[in-house]
Each structure stands twice: as C-alpha cells, then as structure tokens.
Amino acid sequence: MELVRQGAEAKLFKAKFEGKTALLKKRVPKRYRNRQLDDRLRSTRTTGEANLLRKARSLGIKTPTVYAVDKKKKEIAMQFIEGPRLKDVLEKKNLSLCKRVGEAIALMHENGLIHGDLTTSNVMVKGKDLFFIDFGLGKQSKKLEDKAVDLLVFKKTFEATHVELMPLGWEKIVSGYLQAGGAQEIVKQMQKVEQRVRYH
Ligand SMILES: Nc1ncnc2c1ncn2[C@@H]1O[C@H](COP(=O)(O)OP(=O)(O)OP(=O)(O)O)[C@@H](O)[C@H]1O
Ligand SMILES: [Mg+2]
C-alpha cells in the first residue's frame, strides 16, 4: 500500500479493493486523547463519514463510491479519484467552478446535510466533475444556524487560501448557492455570525 497523504486525522493509502484501485482512509489514534474517547470518536467519524458520502451521492452530488467500512479498524475503502484537489487548480480562468461548488452545497443543505469541513482541499476535480470528500465532521441537520456555520467555515478558509480570487470567487460560490435554491436567509445568518465572531 502506498501512503498518499497524512491528513490531520487520517492516513490515506492507495490500495486495491476487489481488483479496483481504492483509497483507504484510516483514522489513526491521537495519543493526547483519552483512549476510550479516541476510540469512540474515530469509530463514529468513520461510520458517519461513510453514511454521509452515501447520502450525498444519493442526492446526485459526486462523491467517491464507498466500497467497505470497517468500524473496528476505523477504515473506509472508497473509489480512488484520479485528479487534483480544487485548491490546487482553482484560478481566474476556471472561476466558474465556484458556482458549481455553491450549487452542490445548496443541494446538500436543502436535504439537511451539513458537510462540516468545506474547503477547496475537500473537493477533487476529475475531468468535468467535482467530487466532494472528507465528510467526517459532517452531520444531518435542518437548522438554519448549522447551515450558516457550514458556509462561514468555507468562507473563512476560502478567503485565506485564495486571496487572489477574492472577492469574486466567494461571490460566485454564493450566487451558485442562491440560484440552486439555497435560502437567502442562510446567507444573511452567515453574515450575522461572521459579525458576531469578529466583534465579540
Ligand atoms: N477518494 C479519494 N481519491 C483520491 N484521493 C483522495 C481521496 N480521498 C482523499 N484523497 C486525498 O487525501 C487528502 C486527505 O483526505 P481527507 O480530506 O479525506 O482526509 P483528512 O484527514 O481530513 O485530511 P486533511 O487534514 O488534509 O483534510 C485529500 O485532500 C486528497 O488529496
Ligand atoms: Mg480534508
């Protein structure tokens, strides 16, 4: 198995699963956490991530197909996406991708799916398709506040990562979100939370 990446909470390997090239995401122990708590967190994030990957896919959002989940080993085997991260390819020339990201987020939110860690590192580009990954911090919620925070987390990382694409890049994300049925109310709430965070 080839180590593809050491993420913040997992090791990612390129492996074979029933003859197919797969990505194995293995959540590794965090020594600073209490052993039982750590075990529980890694298990719930593993099963939670697999469930949300499937749920997103059922909505028509592209995500890697889940091949297998091992709760004990804290592992998910999934389709290997051959392509770069959006973070590494997004530029002025292809800024229309931002609109499509916004559309996908609207579809998630409309169906009560909160991604939990929206960043351009968690979107992969394969040909014309955008694949959403890394749902380990996600959840199901219909709450306005949860959706607003989901967007705000994205805005903050987007601004910091793509300084040269601001403000247009973020504006395109929001316009895609609204055009695809995302509620203006949620964007308003995001702005409110942003002010609250800034001044308190
Ligand atoms: N299905 C996949 N196919 C190919 N590469 C993948 C796949 N899933 C993840 N990767 C690669 O591994 C990286 C980390 O994956 P992921 O975001 O799921 O883990 P993480 O532990 O949250 O890592 P990070 O801290 O970098 O966000 C991705 O940015 C991507 O480069
Ligand atoms: Mg990630």
Short mmCIF file of C-alpha atoms and ligand atoms in Angstrom, two decimals, residues 5 7-10 12 23 25 64 78-81 85 121-122 124 133-134, ligand 1:
data_model
loop_
_atom_site.label_atom_id
_atom_site.label_comp_id
_atom_site.label_asym_id
_atom_site.label_seq_id
_atom_site.Cartn_x
_atom_site.Cartn_y
_atom_site.Cartn_z
CA ARG A 5 -1.23 11.58 2.31
CA GLY A 7 -4.09 14.13 6.81
CA ALA A 8 -5.00 15.91 10.02
CA GLU A 9 -6.76 12.87 11.40
CA ALA A 10 -6.19 10.04 8.99
CA LEU A 12 -4.67 7.83 3.26
CA LEU A 23 -8.39 4.92 -1.44
CA LYS A 25 -8.78 6.23 4.73
CA PRO A 64 -16.28 8.56 -4.10
CA MET A 78 -13.58 4.04 -1.34
CA GLN A 79 -13.24 4.80 -5.01
CA PHE A 80 -9.90 6.39 -5.82
CA ILE A 81 -10.44 9.75 -7.51
CA ARG A 85 -7.77 18.99 -5.40
CA SER A 121 -8.97 20.80 -0.31
CA ASN A 122 -12.06 18.72 0.22
CA MET A 124 -11.48 17.00 -6.05
CA ILE A 133 -14.80 14.25 0.11
CA ASP A 134 -13.98 14.36 3.83
N1 LIG B 1 -11.23 9.13 -2.73
C1 LIG B 1 -10.05 9.72 -2.88
N2 LIG B 1 -9.33 9.54 -4.02
C2 LIG B 1 -8.12 10.11 -4.17
N3 LIG B 1 -7.54 10.92 -3.25
C3 LIG B 1 -8.20 11.14 -2.10
C4 LIG B 1 -9.49 10.57 -1.86
N4 LIG B 1 -9.91 10.96 -0.63
C5 LIG B 1 -8.92 11.74 -0.14
N5 LIG B 1 -7.89 11.87 -1.01
C6 LIG B 1 -6.66 12.67 -0.84
O1 LIG B 1 -6.30 12.69 0.53
C7 LIG B 1 -6.42 14.02 1.07
C8 LIG B 1 -6.94 13.97 2.51
O2 LIG B 1 -8.20 13.34 2.55
P1 LIG B 1 -9.30 13.79 3.62
O3 LIG B 1 -9.53 15.22 3.47
O4 LIG B 1 -10.44 12.87 3.47
O5 LIG B 1 -8.55 13.44 5.00
P2 LIG B 1 -8.20 14.38 6.25
O6 LIG B 1 -7.59 13.53 7.29
O7 LIG B 1 -9.38 15.19 6.63
O8 LIG B 1 -7.08 15.25 5.65
P3 LIG B 1 -6.90 16.83 5.69
O9 LIG B 1 -6.46 17.17 7.05
O10 LIG B 1 -5.83 17.04 4.64
O11 LIG B 1 -8.22 17.43 5.33
C9 LIG B 1 -7.31 14.75 0.10
O12 LIG B 1 -7.08 16.14 0.12
C10 LIG B 1 -6.94 14.12 -1.22
O13 LIG B 1 -5.74 14.70 -1.72
#
